[in-house]
mmCIF file of C-alpha atoms in Angstrom:
data_model
loop_
_atom_site.group_PDB
_atom_site.id
_atom_site.type_symbol
_atom_site.label_atom_id
_atom_site.label_comp_id
_atom_site.label_asym_id
_atom_site.label_seq_id
_atom_site.Cartn_x
_atom_site.Cartn_y
_atom_site.Cartn_z
ATOM 1 C CA UNK A 5 10.260 -18.395 -28.870
ATOM 2 C CA UNK A 6 10.839 -14.705 -28.133
ATOM 3 C CA UNK A 7 9.325 -13.483 -24.886
ATOM 4 C CA UNK A 8 6.818 -10.647 -24.685
ATOM 5 C CA UNK A 9 8.401 -7.324 -23.750
ATOM 6 C CA UNK A 10 6.638 -6.172 -20.578
ATOM 7 C CA UNK A 11 6.818 -2.825 -18.802
ATOM 8 C CA UNK A 12 5.392 -1.872 -15.423
ATOM 9 C CA UNK A 13 3.997 1.496 -14.310
ATOM 10 C CA UNK A 14 3.657 2.211 -10.594
ATOM 11 C CA UNK A 15 3.563 5.241 -8.296
ATOM 12 C CA UNK A 16 5.297 4.732 -4.972
ATOM 13 C CA UNK A 17 3.304 6.511 -2.266
ATOM 14 C CA UNK A 18 0.331 6.996 -4.575
ATOM 15 C CA UNK A 19 -1.061 3.520 -5.065
ATOM 16 C CA UNK A 20 2.311 1.816 -5.552
ATOM 17 C CA UNK A 21 2.166 -1.372 -7.650
ATOM 18 C CA UNK A 22 -1.291 -2.638 -6.758
ATOM 19 C CA UNK A 23 -1.837 -6.173 -5.579
ATOM 20 C CA UNK A 24 1.161 -7.855 -7.190
ATOM 21 C CA UNK A 25 0.593 -6.585 -10.733
ATOM 22 C CA UNK A 26 4.347 -6.060 -11.036
ATOM 23 C CA UNK A 27 5.932 -9.235 -9.658
ATOM 24 C CA UNK A 28 3.526 -11.616 -11.388
ATOM 25 C CA UNK A 29 5.562 -11.276 -14.586
ATOM 26 C CA UNK A 30 8.514 -12.968 -12.889
ATOM 27 C CA UNK A 31 6.402 -16.143 -12.849
ATOM 28 C CA UNK A 32 5.353 -15.902 -16.506
ATOM 29 C CA UNK A 33 7.526 -17.980 -18.839
ATOM 30 C CA UNK A 34 6.336 -16.069 -21.897
ATOM 31 C CA UNK A 35 7.250 -12.599 -20.644
ATOM 32 C CA UNK A 36 10.242 -10.512 -19.617
ATOM 33 C CA UNK A 37 10.104 -7.199 -17.736
ATOM 34 C CA UNK A 38 12.258 -4.779 -19.710
ATOM 35 C CA UNK A 39 11.434 -1.499 -17.981
ATOM 36 C CA UNK A 40 9.648 0.160 -15.088
ATOM 37 C CA UNK A 41 8.288 3.684 -14.647
ATOM 38 C CA UNK A 42 7.769 5.404 -11.306
ATOM 39 C CA UNK A 43 7.911 9.135 -10.583
ATOM 40 C CA UNK A 44 9.381 8.365 -7.135
ATOM 41 C CA UNK A 45 13.148 7.866 -7.395
ATOM 42 C CA UNK A 46 13.549 5.499 -4.448
ATOM 43 C CA UNK A 47 10.500 3.481 -5.489
ATOM 44 C CA UNK A 48 11.714 3.363 -9.078
ATOM 45 C CA UNK A 49 15.114 2.022 -8.044
ATOM 46 C CA UNK A 50 13.562 -0.598 -5.783
ATOM 47 C CA UNK A 51 11.103 -1.708 -8.463
ATOM 48 C CA UNK A 52 13.798 -2.067 -11.108
ATOM 49 C CA UNK A 53 15.802 -4.259 -8.753
ATOM 50 C CA UNK A 54 12.751 -6.276 -7.705
ATOM 51 C CA UNK A 55 11.700 -6.907 -11.316
ATOM 52 C CA UNK A 56 15.178 -7.359 -12.808
ATOM 53 C CA UNK A 57 14.354 -4.532 -15.216
ATOM 54 C CA UNK A 58 17.240 -3.142 -17.253
ATOM 55 C CA UNK A 59 15.716 0.312 -17.596
ATOM 56 C CA UNK A 60 13.841 2.633 -15.256
ATOM 57 C CA UNK A 61 12.068 5.901 -16.033
ATOM 58 C CA UNK A 62 10.500 8.741 -14.085
ATOM 59 C CA UNK A 63 8.115 9.454 -16.987
ATOM 60 C CA UNK A 64 5.951 6.566 -18.183
ATOM 61 C CA UNK A 65 5.381 8.227 -21.555
ATOM 62 C CA UNK A 66 9.112 8.378 -22.170
ATOM 63 C CA UNK A 67 9.350 4.712 -21.249
ATOM 64 C CA UNK A 68 6.605 3.789 -23.711
ATOM 65 C CA UNK A 69 8.264 5.757 -26.511
ATOM 66 C CA UNK A 70 11.750 4.348 -25.986
ATOM 67 C CA UNK A 71 10.998 0.757 -24.942
ATOM 68 C CA UNK A 72 7.896 0.021 -27.044
ATOM 69 C CA UNK A 73 6.657 -2.768 -24.739
ATOM 70 C CA UNK A 74 4.059 -5.218 -25.999
ATOM 71 C CA UNK A 75 2.311 -5.452 -22.613
ATOM 72 C CA UNK A 76 2.167 -2.972 -19.731
ATOM 73 C CA UNK A 77 1.016 -3.498 -16.162
ATOM 74 C CA UNK A 78 -0.768 -0.306 -15.133
ATOM 75 C CA UNK A 79 -0.352 -1.402 -11.565
ATOM 76 C CA UNK A 80 -1.178 1.734 -9.591
ATOM 77 C CA UNK A 81 -4.002 1.014 -7.139
ATOM 78 C CA UNK A 82 -5.251 4.635 -7.192
ATOM 79 C CA UNK A 83 -7.535 5.149 -10.210
ATOM 80 C CA UNK A 84 -6.913 8.870 -10.754
ATOM 81 C CA UNK A 85 -4.107 8.024 -13.205
ATOM 82 C CA UNK A 86 -5.713 5.072 -14.993
ATOM 83 C CA UNK A 87 -7.259 7.047 -17.829
ATOM 84 C CA UNK A 88 -4.034 8.822 -18.829
ATOM 85 C CA UNK A 89 -1.891 5.705 -18.479
ATOM 86 C CA UNK A 90 -4.222 3.416 -20.417
ATOM 87 C CA UNK A 91 -4.650 5.943 -23.226
ATOM 88 C CA UNK A 92 -0.886 6.333 -23.536
ATOM 89 C CA UNK A 93 -0.299 2.570 -23.562
ATOM 90 C CA UNK A 94 -2.971 2.005 -26.207
ATOM 91 C CA UNK A 95 -1.617 4.770 -28.425
ATOM 92 C CA UNK A 96 1.768 3.036 -28.396
ATOM 93 C CA UNK A 97 0.109 -0.294 -29.222
ATOM 94 C CA UNK A 98 0.733 -1.896 -25.817
ATOM 95 C CA UNK A 99 -1.736 -4.358 -24.317
ATOM 96 C CA UNK A 100 -2.638 -3.704 -20.683
ATOM 97 C CA UNK A 101 -3.059 -5.421 -17.325
ATOM 98 C CA UNK A 102 -4.990 -2.865 -15.258
ATOM 99 C CA UNK A 103 -5.573 -2.641 -11.518
ATOM 100 C CA UNK A 104 -9.164 -2.140 -10.377
ATOM 101 C CA UNK A 105 -11.317 -0.070 -10.222
ATOM 102 C CA UNK A 106 -11.067 0.719 -13.923
ATOM 103 C CA UNK A 107 -11.247 4.474 -13.414
ATOM 104 C CA UNK A 108 -12.977 7.236 -11.460
ATOM 105 C CA UNK A 109 -15.850 7.968 -13.858
ATOM 106 C CA UNK A 110 -17.775 6.471 -16.753
ATOM 107 C CA UNK A 111 -16.637 9.306 -19.003
ATOM 108 C CA UNK A 112 -13.030 8.307 -18.382
ATOM 109 C CA UNK A 113 -13.553 4.591 -18.922
ATOM 110 C CA UNK A 114 -15.680 5.193 -22.037
ATOM 111 C CA UNK A 115 -12.697 7.008 -23.505
ATOM 112 C CA UNK A 116 -10.362 4.210 -22.410
ATOM 113 C CA UNK A 117 -12.489 1.536 -24.083
ATOM 114 C CA UNK A 118 -12.747 3.550 -27.294
ATOM 115 C CA UNK A 119 -8.985 4.116 -27.555
ATOM 116 C CA UNK A 120 -8.189 0.455 -26.842
ATOM 117 C CA UNK A 121 -10.622 -0.591 -29.561
ATOM 118 C CA UNK A 122 -9.192 1.968 -31.983
ATOM 119 C CA UNK A 123 -5.661 0.659 -31.543
ATOM 120 C CA UNK A 124 -6.727 -3.022 -31.293
ATOM 121 C CA UNK A 125 -5.126 -3.634 -27.898
ATOM 122 C CA UNK A 126 -6.381 -5.934 -25.146
ATOM 123 C CA UNK A 127 -6.929 -4.771 -21.578
ATOM 124 C CA UNK A 128 -7.501 -7.163 -18.657
ATOM 125 C CA UNK A 129 -8.765 -5.993 -15.262
ATOM 126 C CA UNK A 130 -7.431 -7.324 -11.951
ATOM 127 C CA UNK A 131 -10.746 -8.823 -10.829
ATOM 128 C CA UNK A 132 -9.035 -11.993 -9.599
ATOM 129 C CA UNK A 133 -12.190 -13.814 -8.515
ATOM 130 C CA UNK A 134 -13.463 -13.844 -12.099
ATOM 131 C CA UNK A 135 -10.486 -16.050 -12.998
ATOM 132 C CA UNK A 136 -11.007 -18.494 -10.142
ATOM 133 C CA UNK A 137 -11.273 -22.135 -11.262
ATOM 134 C CA UNK A 138 -13.784 -22.550 -8.437
ATOM 135 C CA UNK A 139 -15.966 -19.817 -9.925
ATOM 136 C CA UNK A 140 -15.907 -21.676 -13.220
ATOM 137 C CA UNK A 141 -17.294 -24.739 -11.426
ATOM 138 C CA UNK A 142 -19.922 -22.539 -9.748
ATOM 139 C CA UNK A 143 -20.972 -21.150 -13.144
ATOM 140 C CA UNK A 144 -21.232 -24.679 -14.520
ATOM 141 C CA UNK A 145 -23.349 -25.812 -11.564
ATOM 142 C CA UNK A 146 -25.700 -22.861 -12.040
ATOM 143 C CA UNK A 147 -25.832 -23.510 -15.789
ATOM 144 C CA UNK A 148 -26.682 -27.159 -15.182
ATOM 145 C CA UNK A 149 -29.627 -26.099 -12.999
ATOM 146 C CA UNK A 150 -28.138 -27.445 -9.764
ATOM 147 C CA UNK A 151 -29.768 -24.646 -7.743
ATOM 148 C CA UNK A 152 -32.704 -24.183 -10.130
ATOM 149 C CA UNK A 153 -33.586 -20.741 -11.471
ATOM 150 C CA UNK A 154 -31.522 -17.991 -9.859
ATOM 151 C CA UNK A 155 -33.750 -15.779 -7.689
ATOM 152 C CA UNK A 156 -31.306 -13.637 -5.711
ATOM 153 C CA UNK A 157 -27.660 -12.644 -5.543
ATOM 154 C CA UNK A 158 -26.837 -11.087 -2.175
ATOM 155 C CA UNK A 159 -23.584 -9.253 -1.576
ATOM 156 C CA UNK A 160 -22.009 -7.130 1.152
ATOM 157 C CA UNK A 161 -18.960 -4.936 1.333
ATOM 158 C CA UNK A 162 -16.331 -5.423 4.001
ATOM 159 C CA UNK A 163 -18.365 -2.983 6.105
ATOM 160 C CA UNK A 164 -15.337 -1.788 8.067
ATOM 161 C CA UNK A 165 -14.506 1.889 8.594
ATOM 162 C CA UNK A 166 -14.842 2.317 4.822
ATOM 163 C CA UNK A 167 -18.475 1.167 4.966
ATOM 164 C CA UNK A 168 -20.706 3.140 2.617
ATOM 165 C CA UNK A 169 -19.311 5.063 -0.318
ATOM 166 C CA UNK A 170 -15.665 4.035 -0.059
ATOM 167 C CA UNK A 171 -16.536 0.354 0.391
ATOM 168 C CA UNK A 172 -18.854 0.616 -2.631
ATOM 169 C CA UNK A 173 -16.087 1.880 -4.907
ATOM 170 C CA UNK A 174 -13.020 0.019 -3.636
ATOM 171 C CA UNK A 175 -14.554 -3.426 -3.022
ATOM 172 C CA UNK A 176 -17.958 -3.208 -4.659
ATOM 173 C CA UNK A 177 -16.251 -3.484 -8.030
ATOM 174 C CA UNK A 178 -15.375 -7.126 -7.194
ATOM 175 C CA UNK A 179 -18.939 -7.892 -6.061
ATOM 176 C CA UNK A 180 -20.616 -6.427 -9.117
ATOM 177 C CA UNK A 181 -18.113 -8.031 -11.470
ATOM 178 C CA UNK A 182 -18.855 -11.414 -9.911
ATOM 179 C CA UNK A 183 -22.624 -10.825 -10.071
ATOM 180 C CA UNK A 184 -22.300 -10.153 -13.799
ATOM 181 C CA UNK A 185 -20.184 -13.236 -14.422
ATOM 182 C CA UNK A 186 -22.859 -15.369 -12.772
ATOM 183 C CA UNK A 187 -26.080 -13.639 -13.836
ATOM 184 C CA UNK A 188 -25.247 -11.487 -16.861
ATOM 185 C CA UNK A 189 -25.727 -7.753 -17.264
ATOM 186 C CA UNK A 190 -27.875 -5.796 -14.835
ATOM 187 C CA UNK A 191 -30.844 -4.086 -16.456
ATOM 188 C CA UNK A 192 -31.766 -1.567 -13.753
ATOM 189 C CA UNK A 193 -30.838 -0.323 -10.279
ATOM 190 C CA UNK A 194 -32.774 1.176 -7.375
ATOM 191 C CA UNK A 195 -30.750 2.475 -4.432
ATOM 192 C CA UNK A 196 -30.905 4.543 -1.268
ATOM 193 C CA UNK A 197 -27.999 6.124 0.573
ATOM 194 C CA UNK A 198 -27.992 7.232 4.193
ATOM 195 C CA UNK A 199 -25.613 9.329 6.259
ATOM 196 C CA UNK A 200 -25.833 9.196 10.050
ATOM 197 C CA UNK A 201 -29.288 7.613 9.879
ATOM 198 C CA UNK A 202 -30.868 10.081 7.449
ATOM 199 C CA UNK A 203 -31.043 10.469 3.685
ATOM 200 C CA UNK A 204 -27.673 11.541 2.305
ATOM 201 C CA UNK A 205 -27.706 15.005 0.705
ATOM 202 C CA UNK A 206 -25.306 17.076 -1.373
ATOM 203 C CA UNK A 207 -23.612 18.480 1.713
ATOM 204 C CA UNK A 208 -22.527 14.943 2.655
ATOM 205 C CA UNK A 209 -20.527 14.404 -0.540
ATOM 206 C CA UNK A 210 -16.812 14.082 0.154
ATOM 207 C CA UNK A 211 -13.644 12.940 -1.587
ATOM 208 C CA UNK A 212 -12.835 9.274 -0.998
ATOM 209 C CA UNK A 213 -9.442 7.902 -0.050
ATOM 210 C CA UNK A 214 -6.965 6.576 -2.607
ATOM 211 C CA UNK A 215 -8.138 9.160 -5.164
ATOM 212 C CA UNK A 216 -11.305 7.224 -5.984
ATOM 213 C CA UNK A 217 -13.253 10.439 -6.538
ATOM 214 C CA UNK A 218 -16.389 11.768 -4.805
ATOM 215 C CA UNK A 219 -18.336 9.453 -2.515
ATOM 216 C CA UNK A 220 -21.265 9.786 -0.141
ATOM 217 C CA UNK A 221 -22.980 7.817 2.603
ATOM 218 C CA UNK A 222 -22.166 5.469 5.453
ATOM 219 C CA UNK A 223 -25.076 3.085 4.696
ATOM 220 C CA UNK A 224 -25.962 2.026 1.159
ATOM 221 C CA UNK A 225 -28.602 -0.419 -0.049
ATOM 222 C CA UNK A 226 -29.045 -1.221 -3.732
ATOM 223 C CA UNK A 227 -31.181 -3.629 -5.752
ATOM 224 C CA UNK A 228 -30.453 -4.679 -9.330
ATOM 225 C CA UNK A 229 -32.577 -6.436 -11.920
ATOM 226 C CA UNK A 230 -31.070 -9.236 -14.000
ATOM 227 C CA UNK A 231 -32.536 -11.566 -16.629
ATOM 228 C CA UNK A 232 -35.528 -13.663 -15.645
ATOM 229 C CA UNK A 233 -36.562 -13.477 -12.009
ATOM 230 C CA UNK A 234 -33.062 -12.790 -10.659
ATOM 231 C CA UNK A 235 -32.499 -9.797 -8.395
ATOM 232 C CA UNK A 236 -29.189 -8.589 -7.005
ATOM 233 C CA UNK A 237 -28.935 -6.999 -3.558
ATOM 234 C CA UNK A 238 -25.924 -5.095 -2.221
ATOM 235 C CA UNK A 239 -25.467 -3.625 1.252
ATOM 236 C CA UNK A 240 -22.604 -1.777 2.890
ATOM 237 C CA UNK A 241 -22.531 0.146 6.152
ATOM 238 C CA UNK A 242 -20.086 0.946 8.935
ATOM 239 C CA UNK A 243 -20.703 -2.167 11.009
ATOM 240 C CA UNK A 244 -20.590 -2.186 14.790
ATOM 241 C CA UNK A 245 -20.244 -5.947 14.708
ATOM 242 C CA UNK A 246 -18.930 -8.508 12.247
ATOM 243 C CA UNK A 247 -16.963 -6.186 9.977
ATOM 244 C CA UNK A 248 -15.358 -8.093 7.065
ATOM 245 C CA UNK A 249 -17.196 -11.332 7.920
ATOM 246 C CA UNK A 250 -19.970 -10.724 5.374
ATOM 247 C CA UNK A 251 -17.727 -10.029 2.390
ATOM 248 C CA UNK A 252 -19.186 -12.790 0.215
ATOM 249 C CA UNK A 253 -21.860 -13.413 -2.405
ATOM 250 C CA UNK A 254 -24.866 -15.655 -1.851
ATOM 251 C CA UNK A 255 -26.615 -17.025 -4.937
ATOM 252 C CA UNK A 256 -30.054 -18.343 -4.046
ATOM 253 C CA UNK A 257 -32.049 -20.395 -6.524
ATOM 254 C CA UNK A 258 -35.372 -22.196 -6.560
ATOM 255 C CA UNK A 259 -33.681 -25.499 -5.620
ATOM 256 C CA UNK A 260 -30.703 -24.461 -3.499
ATOM 257 C CA UNK A 261 -28.094 -21.890 -2.522
ATOM 258 C CA UNK A 262 -24.421 -21.302 -3.278
ATOM 259 C CA UNK A 263 -22.289 -19.350 -0.818
ATOM 260 C CA UNK A 264 -19.218 -17.839 -2.483
ATOM 261 C CA UNK A 265 -16.312 -15.730 -1.253
ATOM 262 C CA UNK A 266 -13.702 -13.683 -3.120
ATOM 263 C CA UNK A 267 -10.164 -14.455 -4.232
ATOM 264 C CA UNK A 268 -8.574 -17.012 -6.503
ATOM 265 C CA UNK A 269 -9.681 -20.032 -4.435
ATOM 266 C CA UNK A 270 -12.598 -18.558 -2.486
ATOM 267 C CA UNK A 271 -14.706 -20.406 0.035
ATOM 268 C CA UNK A 272 -17.540 -21.952 -1.962
ATOM 269 C CA UNK A 273 -20.370 -24.184 -0.730
ATOM 270 C CA UNK A 274 -23.639 -25.555 -2.074
ATOM 271 C CA UNK A 275 -26.744 -26.471 -0.080
ATOM 272 C CA UNK A 276 -29.554 -28.164 -2.004
ATOM 273 C CA UNK A 277 -32.317 -26.820 0.205
ATOM 274 C CA UNK A 278 -34.925 -24.689 -1.596
ATOM 275 C CA UNK A 279 -36.418 -23.385 1.654
ATOM 276 C CA UNK A 280 -33.326 -21.572 2.888
ATOM 277 C CA UNK A 281 -33.863 -23.098 6.349
ATOM 278 C CA UNK A 282 -30.246 -24.110 6.584
ATOM 279 C CA UNK A 283 -29.552 -26.555 9.376
ATOM 280 C CA UNK A 284 -33.218 -27.478 9.669
ATOM 281 C CA UNK A 285 -33.205 -29.909 6.777
ATOM 282 C CA UNK A 286 -31.074 -32.914 5.957
ATOM 283 C CA UNK A 287 -29.321 -31.110 3.080
ATOM 284 C CA UNK A 288 -25.678 -30.474 4.037
ATOM 285 C CA UNK A 289 -23.362 -27.705 2.865
ATOM 286 C CA UNK A 290 -21.024 -29.331 0.316
ATOM 287 C CA UNK A 291 -17.734 -27.678 -0.573
ATOM 288 C CA UNK A 292 -17.119 -26.615 -4.167
ATOM 289 C CA UNK A 293 -13.500 -26.875 -5.326
ATOM 290 C CA UNK A 294 -11.790 -26.410 -8.670
ATOM 291 C CA UNK A 295 -12.116 -30.193 -9.126
ATOM 292 C CA UNK A 296 -15.887 -30.155 -8.631
ATOM 293 C CA UNK A 297 -18.592 -30.555 -6.020
ATOM 294 C CA UNK A 298 -17.392 -32.324 -2.874
ATOM 295 C CA UNK A 299 -13.952 -33.124 -4.308
ATOM 296 C CA UNK A 300 -10.529 -32.367 -2.750
ATOM 297 C CA UNK A 301 -8.861 -29.158 -3.916
ATOM 298 C CA UNK A 302 -5.829 -29.947 -6.104
ATOM 299 C CA UNK A 303 -4.590 -26.349 -6.456
ATOM 300 C CA UNK A 304 -2.494 -24.120 -4.186
ATOM 301 C CA UNK A 305 -3.576 -20.473 -3.902
ATOM 302 C CA UNK A 306 -0.052 -19.272 -3.172
ATOM 303 C CA UNK A 307 1.264 -20.821 -6.371
ATOM 304 C CA UNK A 308 -1.428 -18.969 -8.318
ATOM 305 C CA UNK A 309 -0.094 -15.621 -7.020
ATOM 306 C CA UNK A 310 -3.526 -14.415 -5.924
ATOM 307 C CA UNK A 311 -4.779 -15.247 -9.393
ATOM 308 C CA UNK A 312 -2.560 -12.770 -11.216
ATOM 309 C CA UNK A 313 -0.681 -15.514 -13.061
ATOM 310 C CA UNK A 314 -3.982 -16.798 -14.449
ATOM 311 C CA UNK A 315 -4.869 -13.285 -15.583
ATOM 312 C CA UNK A 316 -1.610 -12.590 -17.415
ATOM 313 C CA UNK A 317 -1.634 -16.016 -19.054
ATOM 314 C CA UNK A 318 -5.193 -15.365 -20.221
ATOM 315 C CA UNK A 319 -4.189 -11.910 -21.458
ATOM 316 C CA UNK A 320 -1.388 -13.397 -23.545
ATOM 317 C CA UNK A 321 -3.758 -16.011 -24.964
ATOM 318 C CA UNK A 322 -6.265 -13.247 -25.738
ATOM 319 C CA UNK A 323 -3.553 -11.388 -27.657
ATOM 320 C CA UNK A 324 -2.525 -14.486 -29.584
ATOM 321 C CA UNK A 325 -6.090 -15.577 -30.393
ATOM 322 C CA UNK A 326 -7.435 -12.042 -30.882
ATOM 323 C CA UNK A 327 -10.239 -12.378 -28.369
ATOM 324 C CA UNK A 328 -11.309 -10.408 -25.313
ATOM 325 C CA UNK A 329 -9.689 -11.274 -21.954
ATOM 326 C CA UNK A 330 -11.903 -13.194 -19.544
ATOM 327 C CA UNK A 331 -12.358 -9.968 -17.540
ATOM 328 C CA UNK A 332 -11.819 -7.112 -19.957
ATOM 329 C CA UNK A 333 -11.904 -3.342 -19.714
ATOM 330 C CA UNK A 334 -15.537 -3.517 -20.828
ATOM 331 C CA UNK A 335 -16.248 -5.749 -17.814
ATOM 332 C CA UNK A 336 -14.475 -3.235 -15.596
ATOM 333 C CA UNK A 337 -16.658 -0.508 -17.055
ATOM 334 C CA UNK A 338 -19.828 -2.529 -16.415
ATOM 335 C CA UNK A 339 -18.860 -3.004 -12.753
ATOM 336 C CA UNK A 340 -18.154 0.728 -12.427
ATOM 337 C CA UNK A 341 -21.499 1.448 -14.073
ATOM 338 C CA UNK A 342 -23.290 -0.574 -11.394
ATOM 339 C CA UNK A 343 -21.516 1.569 -8.797
ATOM 340 C CA UNK A 344 -22.465 4.828 -10.506
ATOM 341 C CA UNK A 345 -26.055 3.587 -10.869
ATOM 342 C CA UNK A 346 -26.308 3.604 -7.064
ATOM 343 C CA UNK A 347 -25.541 7.315 -6.977
ATOM 344 C CA UNK A 348 -27.719 8.123 -9.990
ATOM 345 C CA UNK A 349 -30.719 6.274 -8.524
ATOM 346 C CA UNK A 350 -30.287 8.023 -5.177
ATOM 347 C CA UNK A 351 -29.935 11.411 -6.890
ATOM 348 C CA UNK A 352 -33.077 10.941 -8.999
ATOM 349 C CA UNK A 353 -34.970 9.072 -6.244
ATOM 350 C CA UNK A 354 -36.133 6.377 -8.666
ATOM 351 C CA UNK A 355 -34.912 3.238 -10.447
ATOM 352 C CA UNK A 356 -32.497 3.859 -13.309
ATOM 353 C CA UNK A 357 -31.932 1.757 -16.413
ATOM 354 C CA UNK A 358 -28.542 0.400 -17.383
ATOM 355 C CA UNK A 359 -26.534 1.315 -19.398
ATOM 356 C CA UNK A 360 -26.784 4.750 -17.786
ATOM 357 C CA UNK A 361 -27.650 7.681 -20.032
ATOM 358 C CA UNK A 362 -25.761 10.027 -17.713
ATOM 359 C CA UNK A 363 -22.048 9.340 -18.177
ATOM 360 C CA UNK A 364 -20.959 12.129 -15.815
ATOM 361 C CA UNK A 365 -20.367 11.381 -12.145
ATOM 362 C CA UNK A 366 -23.851 11.566 -10.539
ATOM 363 C CA UNK A 367 -22.526 13.158 -7.355
ATOM 364 C CA UNK A 368 -21.354 16.179 -9.352
ATOM 365 C CA UNK A 369 -25.042 17.041 -9.899
ATOM 366 C CA UNK A 370 -26.314 16.460 -6.341
#
């Protein structure tokens, strides 16, 4: 069987090749990397050697025209280029594996979704946790009513020096994507942003690192409404203590709680205690693995390449079966929309409904 022709786009010094979105193809039996594009000459040469690519280009558009790949990894971690690269790939009929966050603004990602739909190409987002076999077990446990009706989903950023606006954009995309996979679409958002202990104002808006666009705040709190009685809570601040230790998601139900981390085999535990008085009852924390509740883990995270191999295999299956990838560009847009809802709610000083009516970046109007 002929292998899929794969190309990789990166930008050495400007987001590089993301979190392994280039080398994952070397582990995929159904694919062969035929070309790489990188505007940086040294980076381009190194990538071609690393990926065993026969051709290398400074211009990704030229690569798309000459090589006509069937799949492209838009691997650049910085999202300022995502819109242009995805549009070009779609127009040449190439399916896409895209680094997160999907883009800088909802206007950009709306255009990306429309062009992908127009040209009937699939686009998968590098939200690795969504592909975790442990998360699948967690979803099944929730669906079976193991923790009762979901009441709350509580998430934090890494809360390091990026705490606030940068944490919200760079890592919040994983949190909100996971919330959606477990609880469905958010219906509304109410948020407040602080800077140095006071309400953040227009003069506090700044450009974030890694070309993520405008950001604001060093302390953000946001609440989201989901179906039924479920509420989502998200907090990020520049922590004096415990930075990075709270980067997890807690799902609390009427009968118990699930504690879930991020990654392809994240820490996952269930406590069947409806009171939340952990340690005060006889209910223990039981580990959740890909094999089930309280069972030994049969998988090796290293062999799964941080989950990327699961993503590209799913993308190929999505192409062959003409279905959406497990975490598609539309999912990436929904996660970005939850981020932008924080800024829109703060700007308007009230709850906002999702999908947002305002597709422009809310901070542009502060």
